[in-house]
Coordinates of C-alpha atoms in Angstrom, one line a residue:
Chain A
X1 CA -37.3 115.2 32.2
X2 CA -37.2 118.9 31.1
X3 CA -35.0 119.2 34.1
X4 CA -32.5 116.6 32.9
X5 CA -31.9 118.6 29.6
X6 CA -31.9 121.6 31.8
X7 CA -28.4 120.9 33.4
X8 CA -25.3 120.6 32.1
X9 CA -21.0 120.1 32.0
X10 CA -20.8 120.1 36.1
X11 CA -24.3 119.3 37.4
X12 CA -24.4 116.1 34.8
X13 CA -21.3 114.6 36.4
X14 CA -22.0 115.9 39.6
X15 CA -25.5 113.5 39.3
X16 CA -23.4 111.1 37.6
X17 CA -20.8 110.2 39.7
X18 CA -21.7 111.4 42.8
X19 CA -24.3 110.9 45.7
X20 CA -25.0 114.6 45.4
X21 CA -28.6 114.2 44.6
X22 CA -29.3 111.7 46.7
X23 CA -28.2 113.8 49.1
X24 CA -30.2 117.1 48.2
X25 CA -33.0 114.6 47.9
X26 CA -32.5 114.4 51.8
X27 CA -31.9 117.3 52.8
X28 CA -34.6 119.5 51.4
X29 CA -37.6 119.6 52.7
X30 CA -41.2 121.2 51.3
X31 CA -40.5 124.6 49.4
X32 CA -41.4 127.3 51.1
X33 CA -41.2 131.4 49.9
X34 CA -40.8 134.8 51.2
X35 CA -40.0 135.0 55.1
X36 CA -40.4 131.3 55.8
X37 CA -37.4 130.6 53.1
X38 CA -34.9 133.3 54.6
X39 CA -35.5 132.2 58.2
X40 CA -34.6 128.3 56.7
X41 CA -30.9 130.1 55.7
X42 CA -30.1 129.2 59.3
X43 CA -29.5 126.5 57.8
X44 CA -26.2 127.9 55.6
X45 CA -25.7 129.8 58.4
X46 CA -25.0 126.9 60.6
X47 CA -22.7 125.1 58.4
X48 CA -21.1 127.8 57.4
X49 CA -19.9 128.2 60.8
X50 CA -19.4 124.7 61.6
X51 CA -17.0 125.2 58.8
X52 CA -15.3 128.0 60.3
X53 CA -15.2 126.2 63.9
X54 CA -12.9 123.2 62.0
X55 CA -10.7 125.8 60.1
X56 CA -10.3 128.3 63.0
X57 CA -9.7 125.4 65.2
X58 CA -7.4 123.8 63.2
X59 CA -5.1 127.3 62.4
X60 CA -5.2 127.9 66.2
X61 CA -3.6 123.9 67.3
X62 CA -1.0 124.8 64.6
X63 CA 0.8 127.0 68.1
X64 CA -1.7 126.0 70.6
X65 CA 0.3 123.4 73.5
X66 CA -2.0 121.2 75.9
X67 CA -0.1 121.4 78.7
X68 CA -0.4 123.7 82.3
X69 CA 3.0 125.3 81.3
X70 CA 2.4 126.1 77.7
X71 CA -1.3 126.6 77.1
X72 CA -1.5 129.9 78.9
X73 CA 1.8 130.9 76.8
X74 CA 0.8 129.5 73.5
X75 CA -2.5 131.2 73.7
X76 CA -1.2 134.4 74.6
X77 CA 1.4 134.1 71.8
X78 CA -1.5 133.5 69.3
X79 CA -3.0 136.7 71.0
X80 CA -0.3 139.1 70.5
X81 CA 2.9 138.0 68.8
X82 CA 1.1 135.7 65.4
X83 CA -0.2 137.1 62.7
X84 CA -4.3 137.3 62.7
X85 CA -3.9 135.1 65.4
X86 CA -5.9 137.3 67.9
X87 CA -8.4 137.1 65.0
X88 CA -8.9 133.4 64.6
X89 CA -9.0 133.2 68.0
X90 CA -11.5 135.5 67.9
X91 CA -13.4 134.0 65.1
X92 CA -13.5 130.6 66.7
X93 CA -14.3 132.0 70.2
X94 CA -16.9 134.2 69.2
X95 CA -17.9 131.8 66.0
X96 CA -18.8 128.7 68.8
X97 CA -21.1 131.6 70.2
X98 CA -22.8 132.2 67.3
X99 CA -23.4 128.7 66.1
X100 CA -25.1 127.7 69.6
X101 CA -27.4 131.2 68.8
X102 CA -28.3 130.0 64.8
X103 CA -28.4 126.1 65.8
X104 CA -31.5 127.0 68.5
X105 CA -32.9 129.7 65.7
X106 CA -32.8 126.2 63.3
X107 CA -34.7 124.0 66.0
X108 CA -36.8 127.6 66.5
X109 CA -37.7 128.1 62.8
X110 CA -37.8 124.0 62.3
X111 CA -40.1 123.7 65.4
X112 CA -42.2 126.3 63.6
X113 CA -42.9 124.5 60.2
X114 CA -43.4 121.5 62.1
X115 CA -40.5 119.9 60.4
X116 CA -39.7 117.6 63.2
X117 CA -42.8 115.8 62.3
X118 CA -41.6 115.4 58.8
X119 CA -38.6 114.6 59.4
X120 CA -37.4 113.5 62.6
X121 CA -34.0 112.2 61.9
X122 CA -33.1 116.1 61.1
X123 CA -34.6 117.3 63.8
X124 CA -32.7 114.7 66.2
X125 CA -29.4 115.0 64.1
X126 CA -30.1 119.0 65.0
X127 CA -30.4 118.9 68.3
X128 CA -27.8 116.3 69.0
X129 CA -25.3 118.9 67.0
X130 CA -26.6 121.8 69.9
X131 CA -25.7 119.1 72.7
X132 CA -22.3 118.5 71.0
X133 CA -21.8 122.3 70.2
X134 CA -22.5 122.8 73.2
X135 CA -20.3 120.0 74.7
X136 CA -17.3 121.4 72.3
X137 CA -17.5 124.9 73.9
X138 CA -17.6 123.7 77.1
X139 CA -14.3 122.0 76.8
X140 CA -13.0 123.8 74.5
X141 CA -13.2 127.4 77.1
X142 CA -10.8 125.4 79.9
X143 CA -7.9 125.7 76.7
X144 CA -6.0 128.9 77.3
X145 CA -5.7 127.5 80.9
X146 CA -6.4 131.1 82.3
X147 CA -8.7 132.5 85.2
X148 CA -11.6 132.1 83.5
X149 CA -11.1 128.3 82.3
X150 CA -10.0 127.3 86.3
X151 CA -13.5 128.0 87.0
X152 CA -15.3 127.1 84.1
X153 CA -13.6 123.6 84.8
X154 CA -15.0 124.1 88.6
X155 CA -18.3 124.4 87.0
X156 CA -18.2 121.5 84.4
X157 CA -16.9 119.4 87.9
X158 CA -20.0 120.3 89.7
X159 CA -22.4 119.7 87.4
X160 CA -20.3 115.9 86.3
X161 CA -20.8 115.5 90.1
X162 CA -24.4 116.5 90.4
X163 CA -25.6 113.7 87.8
X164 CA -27.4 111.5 90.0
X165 CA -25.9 108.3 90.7
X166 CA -22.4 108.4 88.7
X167 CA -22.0 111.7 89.7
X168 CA -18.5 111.3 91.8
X169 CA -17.4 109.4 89.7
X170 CA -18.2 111.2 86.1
X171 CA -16.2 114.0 87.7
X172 CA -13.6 111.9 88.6
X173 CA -13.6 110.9 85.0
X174 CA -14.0 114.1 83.6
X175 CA -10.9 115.6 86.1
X176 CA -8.9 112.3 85.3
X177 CA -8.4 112.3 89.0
X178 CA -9.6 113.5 91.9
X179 CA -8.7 117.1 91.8
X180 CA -8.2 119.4 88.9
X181 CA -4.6 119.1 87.9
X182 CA -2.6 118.8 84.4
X183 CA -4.1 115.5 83.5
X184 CA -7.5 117.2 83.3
X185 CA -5.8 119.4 80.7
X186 CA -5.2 116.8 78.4
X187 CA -8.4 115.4 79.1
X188 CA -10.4 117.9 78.2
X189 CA -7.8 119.0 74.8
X190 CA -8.4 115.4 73.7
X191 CA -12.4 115.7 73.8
X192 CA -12.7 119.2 72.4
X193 CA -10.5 118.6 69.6
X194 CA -10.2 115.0 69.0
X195 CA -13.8 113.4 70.2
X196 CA -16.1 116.0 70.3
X197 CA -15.6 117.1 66.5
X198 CA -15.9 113.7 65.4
X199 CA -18.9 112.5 67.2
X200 CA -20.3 116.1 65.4
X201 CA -18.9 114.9 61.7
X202 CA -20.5 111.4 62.6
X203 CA -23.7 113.8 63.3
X204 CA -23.5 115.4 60.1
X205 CA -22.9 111.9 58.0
X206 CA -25.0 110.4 59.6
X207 CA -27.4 113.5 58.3
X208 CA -26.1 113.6 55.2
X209 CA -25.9 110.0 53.3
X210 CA -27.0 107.4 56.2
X211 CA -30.5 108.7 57.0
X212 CA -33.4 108.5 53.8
X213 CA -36.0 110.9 54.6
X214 CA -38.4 111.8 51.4
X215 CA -40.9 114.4 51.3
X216 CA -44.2 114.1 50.5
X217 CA -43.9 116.3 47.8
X218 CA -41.4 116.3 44.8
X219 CA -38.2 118.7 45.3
X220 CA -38.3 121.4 43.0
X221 CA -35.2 122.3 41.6
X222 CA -36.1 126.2 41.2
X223 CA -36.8 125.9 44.8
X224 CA -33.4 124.2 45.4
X225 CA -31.4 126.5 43.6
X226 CA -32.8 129.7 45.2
X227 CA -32.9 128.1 48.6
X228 CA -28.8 127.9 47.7
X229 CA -28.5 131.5 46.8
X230 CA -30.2 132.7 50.0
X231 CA -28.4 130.4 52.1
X232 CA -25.0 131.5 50.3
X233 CA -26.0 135.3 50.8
X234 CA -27.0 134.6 54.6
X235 CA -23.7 132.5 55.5
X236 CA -21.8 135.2 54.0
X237 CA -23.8 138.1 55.8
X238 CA -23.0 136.3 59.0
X239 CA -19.8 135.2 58.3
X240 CA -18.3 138.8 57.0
X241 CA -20.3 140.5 60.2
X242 CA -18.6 138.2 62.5
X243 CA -15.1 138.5 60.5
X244 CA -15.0 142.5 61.1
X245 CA -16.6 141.7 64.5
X246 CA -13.0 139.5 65.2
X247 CA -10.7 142.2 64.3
X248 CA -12.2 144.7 66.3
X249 CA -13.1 142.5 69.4
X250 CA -10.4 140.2 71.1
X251 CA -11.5 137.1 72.8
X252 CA -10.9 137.3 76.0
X253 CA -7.4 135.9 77.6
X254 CA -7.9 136.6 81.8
X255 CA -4.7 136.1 83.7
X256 CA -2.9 132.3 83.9
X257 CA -5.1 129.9 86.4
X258 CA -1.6 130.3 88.5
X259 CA -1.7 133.6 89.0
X260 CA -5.0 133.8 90.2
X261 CA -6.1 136.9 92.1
X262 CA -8.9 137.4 95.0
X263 CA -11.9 138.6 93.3
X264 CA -11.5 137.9 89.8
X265 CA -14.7 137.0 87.9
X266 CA -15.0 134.7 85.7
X267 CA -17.7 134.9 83.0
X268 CA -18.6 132.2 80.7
X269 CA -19.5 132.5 77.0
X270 CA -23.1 133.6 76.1
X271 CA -24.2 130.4 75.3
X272 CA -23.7 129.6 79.1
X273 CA -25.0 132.6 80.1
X274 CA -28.2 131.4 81.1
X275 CA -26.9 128.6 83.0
X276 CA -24.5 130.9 84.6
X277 CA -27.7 133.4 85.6
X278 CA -29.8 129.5 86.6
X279 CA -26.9 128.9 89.3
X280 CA -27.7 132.6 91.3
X281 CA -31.2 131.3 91.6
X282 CA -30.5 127.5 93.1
X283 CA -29.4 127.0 96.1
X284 CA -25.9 125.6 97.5
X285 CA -24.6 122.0 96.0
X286 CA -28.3 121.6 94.8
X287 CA -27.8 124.2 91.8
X288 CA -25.4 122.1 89.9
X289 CA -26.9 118.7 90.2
X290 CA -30.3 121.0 89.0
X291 CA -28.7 122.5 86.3
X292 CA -26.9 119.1 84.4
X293 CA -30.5 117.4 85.0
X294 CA -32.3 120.2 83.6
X295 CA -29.7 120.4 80.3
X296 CA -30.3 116.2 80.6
X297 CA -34.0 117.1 80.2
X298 CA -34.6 119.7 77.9
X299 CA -32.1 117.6 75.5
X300 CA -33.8 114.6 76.3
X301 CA -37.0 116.3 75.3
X302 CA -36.0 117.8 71.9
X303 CA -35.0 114.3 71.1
X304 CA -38.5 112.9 71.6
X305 CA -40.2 115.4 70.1
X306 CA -41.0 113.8 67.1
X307 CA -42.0 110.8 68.7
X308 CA -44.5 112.7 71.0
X309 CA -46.9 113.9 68.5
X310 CA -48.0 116.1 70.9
X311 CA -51.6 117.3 70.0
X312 CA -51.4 119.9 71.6
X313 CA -48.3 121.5 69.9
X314 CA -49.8 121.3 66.8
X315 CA -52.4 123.5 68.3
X316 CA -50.1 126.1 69.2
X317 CA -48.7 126.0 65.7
X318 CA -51.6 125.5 64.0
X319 CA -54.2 128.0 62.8
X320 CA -56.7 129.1 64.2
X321 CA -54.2 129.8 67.5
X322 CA -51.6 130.6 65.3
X323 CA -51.3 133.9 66.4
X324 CA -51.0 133.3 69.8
X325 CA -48.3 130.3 69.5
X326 CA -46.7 132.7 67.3
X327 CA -46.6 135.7 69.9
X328 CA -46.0 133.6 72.6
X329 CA -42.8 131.6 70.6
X330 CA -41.2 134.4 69.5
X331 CA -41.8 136.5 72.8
X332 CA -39.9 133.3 74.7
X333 CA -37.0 133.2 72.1
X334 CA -37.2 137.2 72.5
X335 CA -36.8 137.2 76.1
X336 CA -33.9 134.6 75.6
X337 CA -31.3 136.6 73.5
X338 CA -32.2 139.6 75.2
X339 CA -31.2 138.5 78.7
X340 CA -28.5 136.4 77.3
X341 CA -27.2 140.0 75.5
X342 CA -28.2 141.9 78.7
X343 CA -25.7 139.9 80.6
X344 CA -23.0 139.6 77.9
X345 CA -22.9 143.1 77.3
X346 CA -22.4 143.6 80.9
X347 CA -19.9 141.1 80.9
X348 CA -18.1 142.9 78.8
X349 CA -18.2 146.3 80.2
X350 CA -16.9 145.0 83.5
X351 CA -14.3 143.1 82.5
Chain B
X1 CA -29.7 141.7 30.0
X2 CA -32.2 144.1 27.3
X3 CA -29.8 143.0 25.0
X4 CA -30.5 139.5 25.2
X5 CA -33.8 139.5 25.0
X6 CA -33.7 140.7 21.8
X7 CA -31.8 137.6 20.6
X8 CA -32.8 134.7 22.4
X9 CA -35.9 133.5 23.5
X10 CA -38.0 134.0 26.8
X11 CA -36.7 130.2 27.8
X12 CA -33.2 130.9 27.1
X13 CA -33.1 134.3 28.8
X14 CA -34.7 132.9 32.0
X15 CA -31.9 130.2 31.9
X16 CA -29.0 132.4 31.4
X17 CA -30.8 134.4 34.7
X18 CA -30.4 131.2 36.8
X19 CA -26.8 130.1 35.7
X20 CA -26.1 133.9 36.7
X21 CA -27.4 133.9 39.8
X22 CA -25.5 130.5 40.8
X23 CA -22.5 132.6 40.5
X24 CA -23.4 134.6 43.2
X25 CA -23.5 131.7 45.9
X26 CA -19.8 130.2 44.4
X27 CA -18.3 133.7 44.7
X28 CA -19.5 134.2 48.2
X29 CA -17.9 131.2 49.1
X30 CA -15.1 132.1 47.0
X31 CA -14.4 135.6 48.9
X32 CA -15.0 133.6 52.0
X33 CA -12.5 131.3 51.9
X34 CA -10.2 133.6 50.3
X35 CA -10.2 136.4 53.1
X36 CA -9.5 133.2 55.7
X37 CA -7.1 131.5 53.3
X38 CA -5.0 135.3 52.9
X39 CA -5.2 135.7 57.3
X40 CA -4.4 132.2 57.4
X41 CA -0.9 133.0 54.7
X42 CA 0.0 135.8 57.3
X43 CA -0.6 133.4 60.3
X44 CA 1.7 130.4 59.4
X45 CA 4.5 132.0 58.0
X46 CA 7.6 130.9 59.4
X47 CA 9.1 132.8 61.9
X48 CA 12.3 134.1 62.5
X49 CA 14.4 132.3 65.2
X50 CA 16.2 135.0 67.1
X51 CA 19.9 134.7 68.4
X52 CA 22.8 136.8 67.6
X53 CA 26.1 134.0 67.7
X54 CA 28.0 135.4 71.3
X55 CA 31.4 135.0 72.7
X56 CA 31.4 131.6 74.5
X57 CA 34.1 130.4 77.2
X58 CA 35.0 127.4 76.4
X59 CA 37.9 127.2 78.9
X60 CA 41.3 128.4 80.1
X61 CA 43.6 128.2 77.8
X62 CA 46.3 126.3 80.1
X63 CA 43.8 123.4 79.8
X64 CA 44.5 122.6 75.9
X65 CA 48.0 121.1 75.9
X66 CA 49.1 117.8 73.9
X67 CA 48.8 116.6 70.5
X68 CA 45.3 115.9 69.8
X69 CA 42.0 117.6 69.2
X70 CA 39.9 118.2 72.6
X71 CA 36.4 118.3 72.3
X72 CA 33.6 120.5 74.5
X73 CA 30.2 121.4 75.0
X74 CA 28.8 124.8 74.8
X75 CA 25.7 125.6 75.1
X76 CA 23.4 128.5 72.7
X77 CA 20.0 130.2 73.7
X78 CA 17.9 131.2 70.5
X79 CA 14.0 132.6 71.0
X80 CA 11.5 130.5 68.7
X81 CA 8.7 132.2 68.7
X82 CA 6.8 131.9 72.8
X83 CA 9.8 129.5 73.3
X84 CA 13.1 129.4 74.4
X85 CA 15.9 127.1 73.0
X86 CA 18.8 125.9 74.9
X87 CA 20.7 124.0 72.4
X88 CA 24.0 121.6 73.6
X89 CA 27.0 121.5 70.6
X90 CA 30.2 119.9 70.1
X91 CA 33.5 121.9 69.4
X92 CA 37.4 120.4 69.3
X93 CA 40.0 122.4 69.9
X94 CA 43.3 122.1 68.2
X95 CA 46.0 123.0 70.6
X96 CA 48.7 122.2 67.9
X97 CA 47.1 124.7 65.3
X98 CA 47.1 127.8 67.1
X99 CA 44.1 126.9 69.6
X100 CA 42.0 126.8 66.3
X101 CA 38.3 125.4 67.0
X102 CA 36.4 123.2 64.7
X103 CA 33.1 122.2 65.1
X104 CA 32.3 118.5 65.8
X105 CA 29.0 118.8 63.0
X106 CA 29.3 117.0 60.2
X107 CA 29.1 118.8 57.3
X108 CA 27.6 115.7 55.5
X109 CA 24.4 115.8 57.3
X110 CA 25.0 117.4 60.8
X111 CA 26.3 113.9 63.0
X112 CA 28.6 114.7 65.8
X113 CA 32.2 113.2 64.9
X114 CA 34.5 111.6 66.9
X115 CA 38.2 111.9 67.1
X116 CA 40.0 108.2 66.1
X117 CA 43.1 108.5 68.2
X118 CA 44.6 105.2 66.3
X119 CA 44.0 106.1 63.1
X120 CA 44.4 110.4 64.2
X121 CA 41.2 111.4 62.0
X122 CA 37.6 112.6 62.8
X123 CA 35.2 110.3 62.0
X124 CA 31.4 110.6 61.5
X125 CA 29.5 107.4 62.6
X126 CA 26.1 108.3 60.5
X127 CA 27.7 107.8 56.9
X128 CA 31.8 107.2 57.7
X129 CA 33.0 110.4 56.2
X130 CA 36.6 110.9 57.7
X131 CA 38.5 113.8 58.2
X132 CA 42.7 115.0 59.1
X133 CA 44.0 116.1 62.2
X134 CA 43.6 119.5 60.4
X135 CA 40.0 118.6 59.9
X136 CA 40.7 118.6 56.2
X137 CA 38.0 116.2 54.1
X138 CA 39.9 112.8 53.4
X139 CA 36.9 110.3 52.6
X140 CA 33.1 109.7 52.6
X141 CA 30.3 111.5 50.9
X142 CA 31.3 114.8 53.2
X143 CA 32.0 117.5 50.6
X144 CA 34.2 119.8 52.7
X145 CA 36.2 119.6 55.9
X146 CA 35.4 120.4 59.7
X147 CA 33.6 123.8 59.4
X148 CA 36.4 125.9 61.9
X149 CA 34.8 128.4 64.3
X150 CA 35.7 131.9 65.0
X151 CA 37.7 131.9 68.3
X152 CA 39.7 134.6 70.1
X153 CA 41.8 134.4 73.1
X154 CA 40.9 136.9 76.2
X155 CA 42.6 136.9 79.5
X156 CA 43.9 133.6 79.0
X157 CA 40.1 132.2 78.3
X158 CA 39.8 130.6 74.9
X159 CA 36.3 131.9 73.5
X160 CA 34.5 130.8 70.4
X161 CA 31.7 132.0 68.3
X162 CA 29.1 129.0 67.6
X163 CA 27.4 129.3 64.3
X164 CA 26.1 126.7 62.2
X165 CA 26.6 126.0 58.7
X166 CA 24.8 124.9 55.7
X167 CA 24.9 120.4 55.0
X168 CA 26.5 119.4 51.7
X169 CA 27.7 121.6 50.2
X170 CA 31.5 122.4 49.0
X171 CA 31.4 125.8 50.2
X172 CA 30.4 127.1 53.5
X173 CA 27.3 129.1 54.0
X174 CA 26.3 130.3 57.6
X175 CA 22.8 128.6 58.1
X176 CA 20.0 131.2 59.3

């Protein structure tokens, strides 16, 4: 009750009148301190750049055209004639980037406290926002219509075509035909900007006010309230590095798919890198079918995870192996971003 | 902060420390949103749409004989930004007033009027503001006449200078 006293003018109404509480109520889970709290700013993080993804997005459709004449054109003009224009194209191309990176830290660090137990429908919500990310930069890199997003549309038509069964015809769906032409275009415009981002709001509502999940232990509101701070001064860290990042480093523009010349190499974005390095190792037609069931699994598998109650998890988590599930966790997510910024930077130097 | 203490009590102070450090999450956002909101200012401001007016043929002179207006199509090229325009417009010519060109906009709100040959007025079909031979106003809620054109005659070509002037108003004022 002291607590009630405690707040005042804005917090009162915000109780009041609003489902604000309710929904803190659901997103916090148990308290932690020290290291554990800071690695939960992920958290902020992510929504901070899921914020930044709409706005950048939105600025950049204000000159952007969906069609095979004017996409390469629009995006160039956004490159070099508008305003900051290079840098929310930056923000939003580098930004996507980033959000895949701090949405599989979240799962890491969520994995870690074992908060998928506690509260599954975060976890699930969590990893359904990596598939959609994911999904949403996928699309969203065939846009400027340029070298790069020929083949990156070659690549998403492969892997449509290895699902087994539907296969042909998911590409032919995804394509909206049977070859790459303008109508895949639109096709792909209308899912990166229209259903993509909703089905990720949906995600997020659904998070927010649909979904009751109460701890077993009451929320402290000390807890709440520094929690905010540190996920405020994380967002922000992130969100001015990546800012001064953008207006340093263009994101890349490669020549218009017409103009395509021999050899060009087309590199996706990091969070594709390791799918890019999977399809050196698999052979012929087999590699793609491989690599869209392998994303089907691993996605598949996140989502069950609570379900699982693996016993065995909880061992590598739990003490008295904890230092070993620890060294072998973060030596696995280590080995990740490593190779992943290996191969980026090298990207970059050749291009 | 030292000074507090010494006025209010351990409770209070510790409160004050809290309400403080909320600020510091609402003015990250703030300066978040504001360096977007000031690249955002600079990145939808309207740009300029280039295109100097130019000479246009709009014929051999020999071709405007008789007693009533004549109307043609030119055409303009202006740069909007990435794009290019190519933009058709009406002109008449007056072979009875010295080859003098009017153009066929409304200066109501912008229709294309149409020379009456039985009643020998302009009319505009949008809001039925009519105008003289002269393209002088006569009636409707038009509050000036036919906007003339700058036109010179070269080698026997009639040329004209398309521009485009301000709706409703009494005076005229060159849009752009």
């Amino acid at each position: 009750m002291a607590e009630e006293v405690d707040r005042k003018g804005a917090a009162v109404w915000l109780a009041r009148s609003t489902a604000f509480d309710e929904v803190l109520r659901v997103l916090v889970d148990e308290p932690t301190e020290g290291f554990s709290a800071w690695a939960r700013t992920t958290a902020g993080i992510v929504a901070m750049l899921l914020a930044l993804q709409f706005v950048t997005g939105a600025l950049l459709s204000f000159y952007y055209l969906p069609s095979t004449e004017g996409a390469h054109t629009t995006v160039a003009y956004i490159e070099k004639v508008a305003s900051a224009g290079y840098w929310f194209r930056s923000l939003h191309h580098y930004g996507s980037q980033l959000l895949t990176l701090f949405l599989v830290l979240h799962l890491a660090q969520k994995f870690w406290r074992r908060a998928y137990a506690r509260k599954p429908v975060a976890w699930i919500a969590t990893v359904l926002l990596l598939a959609f990310v994911m999904a949403s930069g996928a699309t969203g890199y065939s846009l400027p219509w340029d070298a790069s997003a020929f083949f990156s549309t070659r690549i998403g038509e492969g892997m449509a075509s290895g699902l087994p069964l539907l296969g042909e015809t998911a590409r032919r769906w995804l394509l909206g035909g049977t070859e790459i032409s303008p109508l895949t275009l639109v096709r792909l415009f209308a899912l990166h900007v229209l259903v993509v981002p909703f089905i990720i709001l949906l995600v997020v509502i659904a998070r927010l006010f649909i979904f009751r999940e109460i701890s077993g232990e009451e929320m402290r509101r000390a807890w709440v309230r520094n929690q905010f701070v540190r996920n405020a001064t994380s967002a922000s860290v992130v969100f001015f590095a990546l800012a001064l990042f953008a207006t340093r480093i263009h994101a890349p523009l490669g020549p218009p798919a017409t103009e395509l010349l021999p050899g060009y190499l087309p590199r996706p974005g990091a969070q594709f890198l390791w799918l890019f390095q999977l399809l050196k190792y698999l052979p012929g037609r087999l590699a793609l079918a491989a690599a869209a069931i392998l994303l089907l699994i691993i996605f598949m598998t996140l989502i069950a995870l609570p379900f699982l109650s693996l016993a065995s998890l909880r061992e590598i988590t739990g003490r008295p192996r904890r230092l070993i599930g620890r060294a072998v966790f973060a030596t696995m997510l280590a080995l990740f971003f490593t190779q992943t910024n290996r191969l980026f930077s090298m990207n970059r130097s050749s291009r | 902060m030292a000074e507090a203490s010494t006025q209010h009590d351990d409770n209070n102070e510790t409160k004050s420390r809290r309400d403080f450090l909320l600020l510091i999450p609402l003015a990250l956002f703030a300066s978040m949103a504001a360096t977007i909101a000031a690249a955002a200012f600079r990145y939808l401001r309207p740009t300029r749409i280039f295109g100097e007016a130019v000479w246009t043929d709009i014929g051999p002179l020999s071709q405007f004989t008789g007693a009533r207006p004549i109307m043609r199509s030119l055409e303009t090229e202006r740069a909007a930004g990435w794009a290019n325009m190519v933009e058709e417009h009406f002109v008449f010519v007056l072979p009875d007033k010295n080859y003098q060109v009017l153009s066929a906009a409304c200066p109501h709100e912008g229709c294309n009027v149409i020379w009456r040959d039985e009643d020998r007025n302009f009319f505009c079909p949008c809001h039925d503001s009519s105008f003289a031979a002269d393209g002088s106003r006569l009636s409707g809620p038009a509050r000036r006449g036919l906007d003339p054109l700058p036109s010179q005659t070269e080698n026997g070509t009639l040329k004209v200078k398309y521009q485009s002037f301000v709706n409703n108003t009494s005076e005229r004022v060159v849009r752009g």
